[in-house]
Amino acid sequence: QVQLVDSGGGSVQAGGSLRLSCAASGYTSLKCMAWFRQAPGKEREGVARISVRFGATTYSDLVKGRFTISKDNAKNTVYLQMNNLKPEDTAMYYCAAKFDYCSGGWPTQFWGQGTQVTVSS
């Protein structure tokens, strides 16, 4: 059984930075990993995704240029570096993964427990 453990959330002021981590364990032949976020009263939205094998990335227009997703295959870990954070980035952030390639869309097969990011103005 695949397990995803999210960490790294916190409270920062606008313009600050945070780095989220997602450690995968169990059956780890994952091909696509991503970060989603969900703000109160809003739907969960994809933020960034990465091909575990090829490293290709996709970003939401809302975070492009500010967030960077990366991976460390040796550690089975995916990171989300978030710079120039804005109050509208405040949300619960979730790691997600799937066995299929990212070309098939955002991964929703496995989920982490979430980590809260709060950005104050």
PDB file of C-alpha atoms in Angstrom:
ATOM      1  CA  GLN A   1       0.000   0.000   0.000  1.00  0.00           C
ATOM      2  CA  VAL A   2       1.402   3.382  -1.017  1.00  0.00           C
ATOM      3  CA  GLN A   3       1.657   5.978   1.724  1.00  0.00           C
ATOM      4  CA  LEU A   4       2.324   9.665   1.163  1.00  0.00           C
ATOM      5  CA  VAL A   5       3.430  11.863   4.048  1.00  0.00           C
ATOM      6  CA  ASP A   6       3.189  15.626   3.544  1.00  0.00           C
ATOM      7  CA  SER A   7       5.173  18.090   5.614  1.00  0.00           C
ATOM      8  CA  GLY A   8       6.620  21.583   5.579  1.00  0.00           C
ATOM      9  CA  GLY A   9       3.571  23.787   5.887  1.00  0.00           C
ATOM     10  CA  GLY A  10       3.420  26.787   8.173  1.00  0.00           C
ATOM     11  CA  SER A  11       2.569  30.452   8.539  1.00  0.00           C
ATOM     12  CA  VAL A  12       4.474  33.122   6.657  1.00  0.00           C
ATOM     13  CA  GLN A  13       4.027  36.725   5.644  1.00  0.00           C
ATOM     14  CA  ALA A  14       3.322  37.707   2.078  1.00  0.00           C
ATOM     15  CA  GLY A  15       6.476  37.565  -0.006  1.00  0.00           C
ATOM     16  CA  GLY A  16       7.901  34.754   2.086  1.00  0.00           C
ATOM     17  CA  SER A  17       8.846  31.219   1.117  1.00  0.00           C
ATOM     18  CA  LEU A  18       8.094  27.681   2.209  1.00  0.00           C
ATOM     19  CA  ARG A  19       9.177  24.268   0.987  1.00  0.00           C
ATOM     20  CA  LEU A  20       6.771  21.356   1.188  1.00  0.00           C
ATOM     21  CA  SER A  21       7.916  17.733   1.143  1.00  0.00           C
ATOM     22  CA  CYS A  22       6.069  14.560   0.206  1.00  0.00           C
ATOM     23  CA  ALA A  23       7.694  11.276   1.126  1.00  0.00           C
ATOM     24  CA  ALA A  24       6.353   8.134  -0.552  1.00  0.00           C
ATOM     25  CA  SER A  25       6.651   4.676   0.933  1.00  0.00           C
ATOM     26  CA  GLY A  26       5.274   1.210   0.279  1.00  0.00           C
ATOM     27  CA  TYR A  27       4.924   0.083  -3.344  1.00  0.00           C
ATOM     28  CA  THR A  28       6.750   3.037  -4.873  1.00  0.00           C
ATOM     29  CA  SER A  29       6.568   2.482  -8.650  1.00  0.00           C
ATOM     30  CA  LEU A  30       4.814   5.791  -8.930  1.00  0.00           C
ATOM     31  CA  LYS A  31       5.022   7.554 -12.275  1.00  0.00           C
ATOM     32  CA  CYS A  32       3.312  10.862 -11.553  1.00  0.00           C
ATOM     33  CA  MET A  33       3.276  12.974  -8.401  1.00  0.00           C
ATOM     34  CA  ALA A  34       1.659  16.313  -7.754  1.00  0.00           C
ATOM     35  CA  TRP A  35       0.608  18.946  -5.290  1.00  0.00           C
ATOM     36  CA  PHE A  36      -2.984  20.087  -4.926  1.00  0.00           C
ATOM     37  CA  ARG A  37      -4.460  22.700  -2.642  1.00  0.00           C
ATOM     38  CA  GLN A  38      -7.862  23.400  -1.197  1.00  0.00           C
ATOM     39  CA  ALA A  39      -8.920  26.651   0.402  1.00  0.00           C
ATOM     40  CA  PRO A  40     -12.009  26.836   2.647  1.00  0.00           C
ATOM     41  CA  GLY A  41     -15.157  26.850   0.578  1.00  0.00           C
ATOM     42  CA  LYS A  42     -13.301  26.122  -2.656  1.00  0.00           C
ATOM     43  CA  GLU A  43     -12.682  23.044  -4.734  1.00  0.00           C
ATOM     44  CA  ARG A  44      -9.390  21.218  -4.623  1.00  0.00           C
ATOM     45  CA  GLU A  45      -7.136  22.387  -7.453  1.00  0.00           C
ATOM     46  CA  GLY A  46      -3.958  21.075  -9.009  1.00  0.00           C
ATOM     47  CA  VAL A  47      -0.922  23.261  -8.347  1.00  0.00           C
ATOM     48  CA  ALA A  48       1.995  21.401  -9.918  1.00  0.00           C
ATOM     49  CA  ARG A  49       2.792  17.889 -11.120  1.00  0.00           C
ATOM     50  CA  ILE A  50       5.966  16.066 -12.111  1.00  0.00           C
ATOM     51  CA  SER A  51       6.832  12.941 -14.043  1.00  0.00           C
ATOM     52  CA  VAL A  52       8.817  10.751 -11.663  1.00  0.00           C
ATOM     53  CA  ARG A  53      10.760   9.112 -14.481  1.00  0.00           C
ATOM     54  CA  PHE A  54      11.252  11.982 -16.938  1.00  0.00           C
ATOM     55  CA  GLY A  55      11.052  15.047 -14.690  1.00  0.00           C
ATOM     56  CA  ALA A  56       8.617  16.908 -16.925  1.00  0.00           C
ATOM     57  CA  THR A  57       6.560  19.449 -14.996  1.00  0.00           C
ATOM     58  CA  THR A  58       3.215  21.208 -15.300  1.00  0.00           C
ATOM     59  CA  TYR A  59       2.060  24.212 -13.289  1.00  0.00           C
ATOM     60  CA  SER A  60      -1.172  25.999 -12.635  1.00  0.00           C
ATOM     61  CA  ASP A  61      -1.154  29.492 -14.127  1.00  0.00           C
ATOM     62  CA  LEU A  62      -1.796  30.812 -10.612  1.00  0.00           C
ATOM     63  CA  VAL A  63       1.634  29.672  -9.370  1.00  0.00           C
ATOM     64  CA  LYS A  64       3.768  29.617 -12.510  1.00  0.00           C
ATOM     65  CA  GLY A  65       7.001  31.494 -11.931  1.00  0.00           C
ATOM     66  CA  ARG A  66       6.657  31.374  -8.140  1.00  0.00           C
ATOM     67  CA  PHE A  67       6.442  27.653  -7.314  1.00  0.00           C
ATOM     68  CA  THR A  68       8.844  24.908  -8.329  1.00  0.00           C
ATOM     69  CA  ILE A  69       8.169  21.186  -8.069  1.00  0.00           C
ATOM     70  CA  SER A  70      11.141  18.842  -7.910  1.00  0.00           C
ATOM     71  CA  LYS A  71      11.948  15.243  -6.988  1.00  0.00           C
ATOM     72  CA  ASP A  72      14.598  13.148  -5.338  1.00  0.00           C
ATOM     73  CA  ASN A  73      14.072   9.628  -6.643  1.00  0.00           C
ATOM     74  CA  ALA A  74      16.653   8.186  -4.241  1.00  0.00           C
ATOM     75  CA  LYS A  75      14.535   9.419  -1.331  1.00  0.00           C
ATOM     76  CA  ASN A  76      11.154   8.804  -3.013  1.00  0.00           C
ATOM     77  CA  THR A  77      10.383  12.421  -2.167  1.00  0.00           C
ATOM     78  CA  VAL A  78       8.808  15.279  -4.091  1.00  0.00           C
ATOM     79  CA  TYR A  79       9.185  18.895  -3.060  1.00  0.00           C
ATOM     80  CA  LEU A  80       7.260  22.090  -3.708  1.00  0.00           C
ATOM     81  CA  GLN A  81       9.341  25.236  -3.311  1.00  0.00           C
ATOM     82  CA  MET A  82       6.981  28.167  -2.898  1.00  0.00           C
ATOM     83  CA  ASN A  83       8.395  31.673  -3.266  1.00  0.00           C
ATOM     84  CA  ASN A  84       6.777  35.089  -3.210  1.00  0.00           C
ATOM     85  CA  LEU A  85       3.784  33.683  -1.386  1.00  0.00           C
ATOM     86  CA  LYS A  86       0.516  35.610  -1.491  1.00  0.00           C
ATOM     87  CA  PRO A  87      -2.458  35.568   0.894  1.00  0.00           C
ATOM     88  CA  GLU A  88      -4.474  33.821  -1.819  1.00  0.00           C
ATOM     89  CA  ASP A  89      -2.049  30.886  -1.608  1.00  0.00           C
ATOM     90  CA  THR A  90      -3.473  30.111   1.835  1.00  0.00           C
ATOM     91  CA  ALA A  91      -4.864  26.570   1.722  1.00  0.00           C
ATOM     92  CA  MET A  92      -4.388  22.988   2.791  1.00  0.00           C
ATOM     93  CA  TYR A  93      -1.829  21.483   0.452  1.00  0.00           C
ATOM     94  CA  TYR A  94      -2.022  17.804  -0.477  1.00  0.00           C
ATOM     95  CA  CYS A  95       0.469  15.539  -2.162  1.00  0.00           C
ATOM     96  CA  ALA A  96      -0.984  13.089  -4.685  1.00  0.00           C
ATOM     97  CA  ALA A  97       0.388  10.287  -6.821  1.00  0.00           C
ATOM     98  CA  LYS A  98      -0.529   7.556  -9.260  1.00  0.00           C
ATOM     99  CA  PHE A  99       0.977   4.577 -11.040  1.00  0.00           C
ATOM    100  CA  ASP A 100       0.070   5.992 -14.444  1.00  0.00           C
ATOM    101  CA  TYR A 101       2.030   8.603 -16.391  1.00  0.00           C
ATOM    102  CA  CYS A 102       1.272  12.310 -15.981  1.00  0.00           C
ATOM    103  CA  SER A 103       0.254  12.469 -19.632  1.00  0.00           C
ATOM    104  CA  GLY A 104      -2.998  10.871 -18.502  1.00  0.00           C
ATOM    105  CA  GLY A 105      -3.860  13.831 -16.300  1.00  0.00           C
ATOM    106  CA  TRP A 106      -3.533  14.865 -12.673  1.00  0.00           C
ATOM    107  CA  PRO A 107      -2.928  12.055 -10.198  1.00  0.00           C
ATOM    108  CA  THR A 108      -5.718  11.250  -7.755  1.00  0.00           C
ATOM    109  CA  GLN A 109      -4.979   7.599  -6.932  1.00  0.00           C
ATOM    110  CA  PHE A 110      -3.149   8.193  -3.649  1.00  0.00           C
ATOM    111  CA  TRP A 111      -3.247  11.171  -1.283  1.00  0.00           C
ATOM    112  CA  GLY A 112      -1.224  12.554   1.569  1.00  0.00           C
ATOM    113  CA  GLN A 113      -2.853  13.823   4.735  1.00  0.00           C
ATOM    114  CA  GLY A 114      -2.294  17.477   3.873  1.00  0.00           C
ATOM    115  CA  THR A 115      -0.217  20.293   5.320  1.00  0.00           C
ATOM    116  CA  GLN A 116      -1.570  23.766   6.050  1.00  0.00           C
ATOM    117  CA  VAL A 117      -0.062  26.859   4.459  1.00  0.00           C
ATOM    118  CA  THR A 118      -1.160  30.242   5.777  1.00  0.00           C
ATOM    119  CA  VAL A 119       0.039  33.498   4.232  1.00  0.00           C
ATOM    120  CA  SER A 120      -0.701  36.756   6.003  1.00  0.00           C
ATOM    121  CA  SER A 121      -0.692  40.173   4.388  1.00  0.00           C
TER     122      SER A 121
END
